[in-house]
Tab-separated table of C-alpha atoms and ligand atoms in Angstrom:
chain	number	residue	atom	x	y	z
A	368	MET	CA	214.695	79.299	-6.054
A	369	GLY	CA	216.093	81.725	-8.708
A	370	SER	CA	218.253	79.191	-10.480
A	371	ASP	CA	216.000	76.361	-10.634
A	372	VAL	CA	214.966	75.076	-13.966
A	373	ILE	CA	211.409	76.145	-14.706
A	374	GLY	CA	209.218	73.357	-16.458
A	375	LEU	CA	206.942	74.786	-19.109
A	376	ALA	CA	203.799	73.770	-20.748
A	377	LEU	CA	203.158	75.905	-23.611
A	378	LEU	CA	199.355	75.645	-24.970
A	379	GLY	CA	199.139	77.571	-28.142
A	380	SER	CA	202.943	77.438	-29.029
A	381	THR	CA	202.664	77.958	-32.690
A	382	GLY	CA	200.483	81.454	-32.241
A	383	SER	CA	201.924	84.792	-31.905
A	384	ILE	CA	202.484	84.584	-27.943
A	385	GLY	CA	203.627	81.039	-28.053
A	386	ARG	CA	206.310	81.734	-30.745
A	387	GLN	CA	207.550	84.789	-28.633
A	388	ALA	CA	207.523	82.725	-25.602
A	389	LEU	CA	209.931	80.220	-27.398
A	390	GLU	CA	212.136	83.134	-28.320
A	391	VAL	CA	212.423	83.978	-24.577
A	392	VAL	CA	213.059	80.289	-23.808
A	393	ARG	CA	215.634	80.250	-26.515
A	394	ALA	CA	217.176	83.672	-25.229
A	395	LEU	CA	217.524	82.125	-21.649
A	396	PRO	CA	219.462	78.919	-22.284
A	397	GLY	CA	219.287	76.567	-19.363
A	398	ARG	CA	216.630	78.564	-17.532
A	399	PHE	CA	213.712	76.507	-18.625
A	400	ARG	CA	212.730	72.990	-19.672
A	401	VAL	CA	209.950	72.608	-22.284
A	402	VAL	CA	207.984	69.658	-21.102
A	403	GLY	CA	204.910	70.179	-23.189
A	404	LEU	CA	203.925	71.775	-26.434
A	405	ALA	CA	200.235	72.029	-27.709
A	406	ALA	CA	199.094	73.661	-30.994
A	407	GLY	CA	196.153	73.961	-33.230
A	408	ARG	CA	196.479	73.354	-36.690
A	409	ASN	CA	199.829	74.478	-37.695
A	410	ILE	CA	201.510	71.014	-37.437
A	411	GLU	CA	204.599	71.981	-39.535
A	412	LEU	CA	205.604	74.476	-37.250
A	413	LEU	CA	204.711	72.332	-34.315
A	414	ARG	CA	206.909	69.556	-35.759
A	415	ALA	CA	209.807	72.197	-35.925
A	416	GLN	CA	209.474	73.083	-32.480
A	417	ILE	CA	209.308	69.548	-31.234
A	418	GLU	CA	212.391	69.125	-33.110
A	419	GLU	CA	214.098	72.166	-31.598
A	420	PHE	CA	212.795	71.889	-27.909
A	421	GLY	CA	212.262	68.282	-27.279
A	422	PRO	CA	209.369	68.252	-25.262
A	423	ASP	CA	208.415	65.322	-23.332
A	424	VAL	CA	204.635	65.598	-24.459
A	425	ALA	CA	203.049	67.208	-27.343
A	426	TRP	CA	199.361	67.653	-28.415
A	427	ALA	CA	197.528	69.332	-31.620
A	428	ALA	CA	193.908	69.682	-32.356
A	429	PRO	CA	192.524	66.505	-33.745
A	430	GLY	CA	192.774	66.199	-37.463
A	431	LEU	CA	194.321	63.739	-40.001
A	432	GLU	CA	197.935	65.384	-39.838
A	433	SER	CA	197.940	65.484	-36.052
A	434	GLN	CA	197.195	61.813	-35.860
A	435	VAL	CA	200.063	61.272	-38.334
A	436	LEU	CA	202.298	63.393	-35.801
A	437	ALA	CA	200.984	61.456	-32.798
A	438	GLY	CA	201.683	58.253	-34.424
A	439	GLU	CA	205.339	59.451	-35.081
A	440	LEU	CA	205.609	60.507	-31.420
A	441	GLY	CA	204.232	57.637	-29.977
A	442	SER	CA	201.215	57.562	-27.645
A	443	GLU	CA	202.848	58.072	-24.335
A	444	ARG	CA	204.096	61.503	-25.596
A	445	TRP	CA	200.752	62.461	-26.998
A	446	GLN	CA	198.764	64.171	-24.157
A	447	PRO	CA	195.694	66.356	-24.323
A	448	MET	CA	195.892	69.884	-22.879
A	449	ASP	CA	194.448	69.133	-19.434
A	450	GLU	CA	196.816	66.149	-18.698
A	451	MET	CA	199.843	68.395	-19.732
A	452	ALA	CA	198.927	71.219	-17.591
A	453	ALA	CA	198.499	69.133	-14.481
A	454	ARG	CA	201.945	67.137	-14.755
A	455	PRO	CA	204.209	67.152	-11.661
A	456	ASP	CA	207.220	68.219	-13.749
A	457	VAL	CA	205.300	71.366	-14.974
A	458	ASP	CA	205.732	74.760	-12.960
A	459	VAL	CA	204.156	77.178	-15.319
A	460	VAL	CA	201.440	76.711	-17.979
A	461	LEU	CA	201.301	79.328	-20.647
A	462	VAL	CA	197.716	79.428	-21.930
A	463	ALA	CA	198.090	81.164	-25.216
A	464	THR	CA	195.366	79.375	-26.940
A	465	VAL	CA	192.431	81.179	-28.614
A	466	GLY	CA	188.849	81.141	-27.757
A	467	THR	CA	187.488	78.942	-24.979
A	468	ALA	CA	190.126	76.281	-25.712
A	469	GLY	CA	192.090	77.621	-22.865
A	470	LEU	CA	189.294	77.514	-20.164
A	471	ALA	CA	189.432	73.602	-18.977
A	472	PRO	CA	193.285	73.673	-18.892
A	473	THR	CA	193.496	76.808	-16.961
A	474	LEU	CA	191.113	75.511	-14.427
A	475	THR	CA	192.891	72.080	-14.185
A	476	ALA	CA	196.365	73.800	-13.633
A	477	LEU	CA	195.021	76.076	-11.133
A	478	GLU	CA	193.460	72.937	-9.436
A	479	ALA	CA	197.062	71.296	-9.589
A	480	GLY	CA	198.513	74.248	-7.889
A	481	LYS	CA	200.243	75.583	-10.865
A	482	ALA	CA	201.224	79.198	-12.035
A	483	VAL	CA	199.107	79.801	-15.115
A	484	ALA	CA	200.700	82.523	-17.439
A	485	LEU	CA	197.526	83.697	-19.095
A	486	ALA	CA	197.454	85.142	-22.777
A	487	ASN	CA	194.179	83.840	-23.693
A	488	LYS	CA	191.564	86.627	-23.180
A	489	GLU	CA	188.476	84.563	-23.281
A	490	VAL	CA	189.260	82.626	-20.107
A	491	LEU	CA	188.781	85.750	-17.921
A	492	VAL	CA	186.328	87.454	-20.119
A	493	VAL	CA	183.958	84.439	-20.481
A	494	ALA	CA	184.487	82.727	-17.277
A	495	GLY	CA	186.015	85.317	-14.799
A	496	SER	CA	183.962	84.417	-11.887
A	497	VAL	CA	184.713	80.669	-12.115
A	498	VAL	CA	188.275	81.132	-12.574
A	499	ARG	CA	188.421	83.808	-9.478
A	500	ALA	CA	186.692	80.929	-7.493
A	501	ALA	CA	189.322	78.571	-8.679
A	502	LEU	CA	192.043	80.765	-7.525
A	503	ASP	CA	190.769	81.041	-4.032
A	504	ARG	CA	191.517	77.398	-3.825
A	505	GLY	CA	194.974	77.512	-5.117
A	506	GLY	CA	197.257	77.913	-7.995
A	507	GLU	CA	198.414	81.500	-9.307
A	508	LEU	CA	197.563	83.561	-12.191
A	509	ARG	CA	200.184	85.712	-14.004
A	510	PRO	CA	198.918	88.074	-16.715
A	511	VAL	CA	200.822	88.051	-20.155
A	512	ASP	CA	198.884	90.794	-21.716
A	513	SER	CA	201.176	93.926	-21.661
A	514	GLU	CA	198.430	96.255	-19.886
A	515	HIS	CA	197.768	93.799	-17.068
A	516	SER	CA	201.407	92.795	-16.775
A	517	ALA	CA	202.130	96.408	-16.122
A	518	ILE	CA	199.576	96.683	-13.448
A	519	TRP	CA	200.661	93.546	-11.951
A	520	GLN	CA	204.393	94.588	-11.817
A	521	CYS	CA	203.129	97.844	-10.231
A	522	LEU	CA	201.177	95.953	-7.511
A	523	TRP	CA	204.323	93.677	-6.674
A	524	GLY	CA	204.876	94.194	-2.888
A	525	GLU	CA	201.653	96.431	-2.457
A	526	PRO	CA	198.582	95.250	-0.308
A	527	PRO	CA	195.169	95.212	-2.124
A	528	GLU	CA	193.635	97.733	0.101
A	529	ALA	CA	196.327	100.329	-0.954
A	530	ILE	CA	194.719	100.347	-4.552
A	531	ASP	CA	192.485	103.206	-5.467
A	532	ARG	CA	192.180	102.930	-9.222
A	533	LEU	CA	193.811	101.148	-12.225
A	534	THR	CA	194.354	102.863	-15.681
A	535	LEU	CA	194.789	100.972	-18.847
A	536	THR	CA	196.564	102.627	-21.638
A	537	ALA	CA	195.005	102.303	-25.171
A	538	SER	CA	197.168	103.089	-28.542
A	539	GLY	CA	193.680	103.503	-30.294
A	540	GLY	CA	194.510	100.631	-32.883
A	541	ALA	CA	195.405	100.817	-36.734
A	542	LEU	CA	192.109	103.026	-37.414
A	543	ARG	CA	192.500	105.835	-34.580
A	544	ASN	CA	192.678	108.698	-37.141
A	545	LEU	CA	189.919	107.743	-39.334
A	546	ASP	CA	186.313	109.299	-39.176
A	547	ILE	CA	183.027	107.480	-39.260
A	548	GLU	CA	182.713	107.555	-43.172
A	549	GLN	CA	186.252	106.240	-43.636
A	550	LEU	CA	185.770	103.359	-41.137
A	551	ASP	CA	182.808	102.261	-43.122
A	552	ARG	CA	184.921	101.480	-46.114
A	553	VAL	CA	188.126	99.873	-44.097
A	554	THR	CA	189.285	96.593	-45.567
A	555	PRO	CA	190.585	93.666	-43.369
A	556	GLU	CA	194.230	94.473	-44.767
A	557	GLU	CA	194.050	98.133	-43.363
A	558	ALA	CA	192.487	96.946	-40.056
A	559	LEU	CA	195.222	94.424	-39.709
A	560	ARG	CA	198.073	97.018	-39.631
A	561	HIS	CA	198.592	97.773	-36.068
A	562	PRO	CA	200.917	101.101	-35.503
A	563	ASN	CA	202.620	99.590	-32.317
A	564	TRP	CA	202.211	95.857	-31.838
A	565	GLU	CA	202.583	92.689	-33.549
A	566	MET	CA	199.858	90.569	-32.715
A	567	GLY	CA	197.389	87.723	-34.164
A	568	PRO	CA	194.683	88.782	-36.359
A	569	LYS	CA	191.744	88.595	-33.905
A	570	VAL	CA	193.300	90.681	-31.220
A	571	THR	CA	194.675	93.292	-33.913
A	572	ILE	CA	191.033	93.790	-35.443
A	573	ASP	CA	189.884	93.988	-31.771
A	574	SER	CA	192.257	96.551	-31.220
A	575	ALA	CA	191.114	98.556	-34.191
A	576	THR	CA	187.323	98.398	-32.994
A	577	LEU	CA	188.614	99.189	-29.244
A	578	PHE	CA	186.559	96.030	-28.237
A	579	ASN	CA	189.966	94.525	-27.108
A	580	LYS	CA	190.057	97.468	-24.620
A	581	GLY	CA	186.815	96.767	-23.211
A	582	LEU	CA	187.818	92.960	-22.760
A	583	GLU	CA	190.882	94.127	-21.060
A	584	VAL	CA	188.706	96.214	-18.533
A	585	VAL	CA	186.739	92.820	-17.978
A	586	GLU	CA	190.152	90.796	-17.495
A	587	ALA	CA	191.386	93.518	-14.894
A	588	ARG	CA	188.200	93.350	-13.081
A	589	TRP	CA	188.772	89.602	-12.481
A	590	LEU	CA	192.617	89.543	-12.331
A	591	PHE	CA	192.834	92.342	-9.777
A	592	ASP	CA	189.375	91.614	-8.157
A	593	ILE	CA	188.477	95.228	-8.536
A	594	PRO	CA	185.158	96.796	-9.646
A	595	VAL	CA	184.643	97.836	-13.298
A	596	ASP	CA	183.997	101.601	-12.153
A	597	ARG	CA	187.464	101.787	-10.689
A	598	ILE	CA	189.198	100.977	-13.805
A	599	ASP	CA	189.862	103.782	-16.292
A	600	ILE	CA	191.232	104.081	-19.976
A	601	VAL	CA	193.440	106.549	-21.275
A	602	LEU	CA	194.679	107.036	-25.143
A	603	HIS	CA	198.427	106.727	-25.246
A	604	ARG	CA	199.398	106.474	-28.858
A	605	GLU	CA	203.131	105.617	-28.306
A	606	SER	CA	202.452	102.204	-26.397
A	607	ILE	CA	205.374	103.039	-24.007
A	608	VAL	CA	203.560	103.405	-20.609
A	609	HIS	CA	201.828	100.056	-20.575
A	610	SER	CA	199.366	100.855	-17.689
A	611	LEU	CA	199.107	102.742	-14.300
A	612	VAL	CA	197.947	102.154	-10.741
A	613	THR	CA	196.886	104.966	-8.628
A	614	PHE	CA	197.131	104.227	-4.881
A	615	VAL	CA	195.122	105.502	-1.963
A	616	ASP	CA	197.721	108.308	-0.910
A	617	GLY	CA	197.297	109.680	-4.675
A	618	SER	CA	200.581	108.378	-5.645
A	619	VAL	CA	200.780	106.810	-9.243
A	620	LYS	CA	202.956	103.854	-10.217
A	621	ALA	CA	203.313	103.191	-14.011
A	622	GLN	CA	205.340	100.440	-15.960
A	623	LEU	CA	207.045	101.570	-19.181
A	624	GLY	CA	209.167	99.691	-21.865
A	625	GLU	CA	209.510	99.630	-25.728
A	626	PRO	CA	206.344	97.690	-27.155
A	627	ASP	CA	207.648	94.223	-27.256
A	628	MET	CA	205.407	91.266	-25.835
A	629	LYS	CA	208.587	89.122	-24.941
A	630	LEU	CA	209.032	91.288	-21.748
A	631	PRO	CA	205.511	90.630	-20.195
A	632	ILE	CA	205.820	87.107	-21.327
A	633	GLN	CA	209.302	86.763	-19.637
A	634	CYS	CA	207.918	88.356	-16.509
A	635	ALA	CA	205.316	85.895	-16.420
A	636	LEU	CA	207.592	82.742	-16.952
A	637	THR	CA	210.221	83.759	-14.520
A	638	TYR	CA	208.244	85.525	-11.814
A	639	PRO	CA	209.447	86.483	-9.070
A	640	GLU	CA	212.857	86.712	-10.777
A	641	ARG	CA	213.549	89.247	-13.165
A	642	ALA	CA	215.696	87.559	-15.878
A	643	SER	CA	218.623	89.734	-17.555
A	644	GLN	CA	217.936	89.812	-21.248
A	645	ARG	CA	219.941	91.894	-23.733
A	646	ALA	CA	217.875	90.748	-26.746
A	647	LEU	CA	215.090	92.973	-25.469
A	648	ALA	CA	214.998	96.546	-26.818
A	649	SER	CA	216.109	99.135	-23.782
A	650	LEU	CA	213.591	102.186	-23.331
A	651	ASP	CA	215.409	105.270	-24.667
A	652	LEU	CA	213.146	108.323	-23.253
A	653	ALA	CA	215.373	110.909	-24.788
A	654	ALA	CA	214.862	109.227	-28.190
A	655	HIS	CA	211.057	109.420	-27.752
A	656	GLY	CA	211.067	113.186	-26.723
A	657	SER	CA	207.571	113.186	-25.519
A	658	LEU	CA	204.644	110.946	-24.516
A	659	ASN	CA	201.071	111.901	-25.263
A	660	PHE	CA	198.005	111.032	-23.512
A	661	GLY	CA	194.362	111.917	-24.361
A	662	GLU	CA	190.651	110.754	-23.897
A	663	VAL	CA	189.360	107.792	-25.786
A	664	ASP	CA	186.856	108.861	-28.452
A	665	ASP	CA	184.021	106.108	-27.872
A	666	SER	CA	181.596	107.646	-30.188
A	667	ARG	CA	183.607	106.280	-33.275
A	668	PHE	CA	184.041	103.103	-31.638
A	669	PRO	CA	180.760	101.631	-30.172
A	670	ALA	CA	182.426	98.239	-29.578
A	671	LEU	CA	184.166	99.760	-26.470
A	672	GLY	CA	181.168	101.029	-24.644
A	673	LEU	CA	179.195	97.739	-25.351
A	674	ALA	CA	182.086	95.643	-23.761
A	675	LEU	CA	181.928	98.158	-20.830
A	676	GLU	CA	178.366	97.749	-20.319
A	677	ALA	CA	178.463	93.918	-20.484
A	678	ALA	CA	181.061	94.138	-17.858
A	679	ARG	CA	179.003	96.274	-15.558
A	680	ARG	CA	175.709	94.055	-16.108
A	681	GLU	CA	177.974	90.933	-15.048
A	682	GLY	CA	175.976	87.668	-15.587
A	683	THR	CA	176.628	86.069	-18.828
A	684	TYR	CA	176.595	89.319	-20.997
A	685	ALA	CA	180.450	89.548	-21.236
A	686	ALA	CA	180.509	85.846	-22.412
A	687	ALA	CA	177.814	86.273	-24.797
A	688	LEU	CA	179.506	89.478	-26.540
A	689	SER	CA	182.806	87.708	-26.548
A	690	GLY	CA	181.431	84.867	-28.738
A	691	ALA	CA	179.332	87.602	-30.755
A	692	ASP	CA	182.640	89.532	-31.396
A	693	ASP	CA	184.595	86.263	-32.259
A	694	ALA	CA	182.142	85.480	-35.063
A	695	ALA	CA	181.929	89.321	-36.228
A	696	VAL	CA	185.541	89.464	-36.727
A	697	GLU	CA	185.679	86.312	-38.612
A	698	HIS	CA	182.873	87.581	-40.933
A	699	PHE	CA	184.859	91.091	-41.285
A	700	LEU	CA	188.001	89.285	-42.140
A	701	ALA	CA	186.137	87.035	-44.748
A	702	LYS	CA	184.567	90.255	-46.073
A	703	ARG	CA	181.016	89.139	-45.277
A	704	CYS	CA	180.275	92.294	-43.313
A	705	ARG	CA	181.886	95.749	-43.019
A	706	PHE	CA	184.230	97.013	-40.248
A	707	THR	CA	181.277	99.363	-38.836
A	708	ASP	CA	178.967	96.282	-38.782
A	709	ILE	CA	180.939	94.700	-35.863
A	710	GLY	CA	179.873	97.437	-33.404
A	711	ARG	CA	176.291	97.140	-34.985
A	712	LEU	CA	176.272	93.271	-34.602
A	713	LEU	CA	177.616	93.546	-30.895
A	714	GLY	CA	175.042	95.973	-30.021
A	715	GLN	CA	172.258	93.709	-31.254
A	716	THR	CA	173.636	90.783	-29.200
A	717	LEU	CA	173.741	92.758	-26.228
A	718	ASP	CA	169.958	93.967	-26.740
A	719	ALA	CA	168.927	90.221	-27.347
A	720	HIS	CA	170.842	88.477	-24.734
A	721	GLN	CA	169.052	86.893	-21.749
A	722	SER	CA	171.541	86.495	-18.774
A	723	THR	CA	171.375	83.897	-16.063
A	724	ALA	CA	172.081	85.163	-12.500
A	725	GLU	CA	175.109	83.533	-10.664
A	726	PRO	CA	176.030	81.585	-13.934
A	727	GLY	CA	178.097	78.504	-13.650
A	728	LEU	CA	180.646	77.311	-16.256
A	729	ASP	CA	178.103	75.732	-18.546
A	730	ASP	CA	176.108	78.698	-18.519
A	731	LEU	CA	178.907	81.086	-19.301
A	732	VAL	CA	180.363	78.683	-22.310
A	733	GLY	CA	176.640	78.263	-23.467
A	734	ALA	CA	176.324	82.055	-23.508
A	735	GLU	CA	179.468	82.364	-25.422
A	736	GLN	CA	178.243	79.889	-27.984
A	737	TRP	CA	174.833	81.636	-28.317
A	738	GLY	CA	176.487	84.997	-29.054
A	739	ARG	CA	178.572	83.374	-31.834
A	740	ARG	CA	175.435	81.737	-33.398
A	741	PHE	CA	173.479	84.889	-32.977
A	742	VAL	CA	175.902	86.952	-35.059
A	743	ASP	CA	176.221	84.035	-37.569
A	744	ASP	CA	172.498	84.197	-38.201
A	745	LEU	CA	172.312	87.868	-38.387
A	746	VAL	CA	175.143	87.925	-41.059
A	747	ALA	CA	173.652	85.016	-43.117
A	748	ALA	CA	170.231	86.849	-42.919
A	749	SER	CA	171.927	89.953	-44.326
A	750	MET	CA	173.500	88.163	-47.248
A	751	ARG	CA	170.420	86.633	-48.378
B	1384	MG	MG1	196.868	94.478	-24.629
């Protein structure tokens, strides 16, 4: 294998992860063939990517501009994400879309036996049980998020029964040094300034509320098929240790590196090969001097505890909370609610939600939409 050209479908190619994936493609000439590119509404960048990478097929969220681009490309080169994900010349599907848009293409790709490099949180948070069942029938899931990639890399060559616990590291986000009164007055601009990572706005705000870490616990639960009560979180400000696995004999493995999403993206695209890449910053431990660890203070960040509670309850709770958070973050960014309202809105959502036992895909997607509407209504009522 090793030297075979890897056929890629990149869904969400104009987002932060999509753009960094194309940097990896650019840095490893001859290693990949970009078969498909799909984007949301950034038609201008998609046009430039099509020009540079010459994919066989492309797609963009329906709209007047995407219709123009579809016309330019010709209808055979214009394929929806599902079709793109199942093409025989695609080996790896990068799902870097946002919201529930990545759900159907992930399931289609797994059913077609593809490797899915998963960067879209909602896929596992909303529909983890359904994706897990699809995985039992075929396909392969490779995490892209730095924490899950770290755990995945620690587990290469290890049997599942050797795992005792997983530990996710948390940087604490942009607002880790503020007290509750200061958090109340935080602006979107301040919350968007992540100390270590360059990411999209939704995940950066979720890092600031620590809700993101709760979502990562839910994802880890489904990715590695391990109960939530065997997943820990440790505060680690430097984001150098990306996560750890404790084995039954007490041995602990960790994966380290400079905070740069291109490494986990590359791992997911080239697995099982480790491709040599000089463009990635090498880790200089002596320059760092020391690494710090501590406990996460969840009293200032209630969204984390709520996400963990939803994860423990299972059913459709995590799906509802995920939709609610999506709406709450949107309202905060548009300055329709305060930073500390996000946690409050999530708490009200969890209290009000009525879960279904053994939910199917429709129940899960329905719960996500319910959570979104519930928060929209709460915010609209508070502005009246
Ligand atoms: Mg992460």
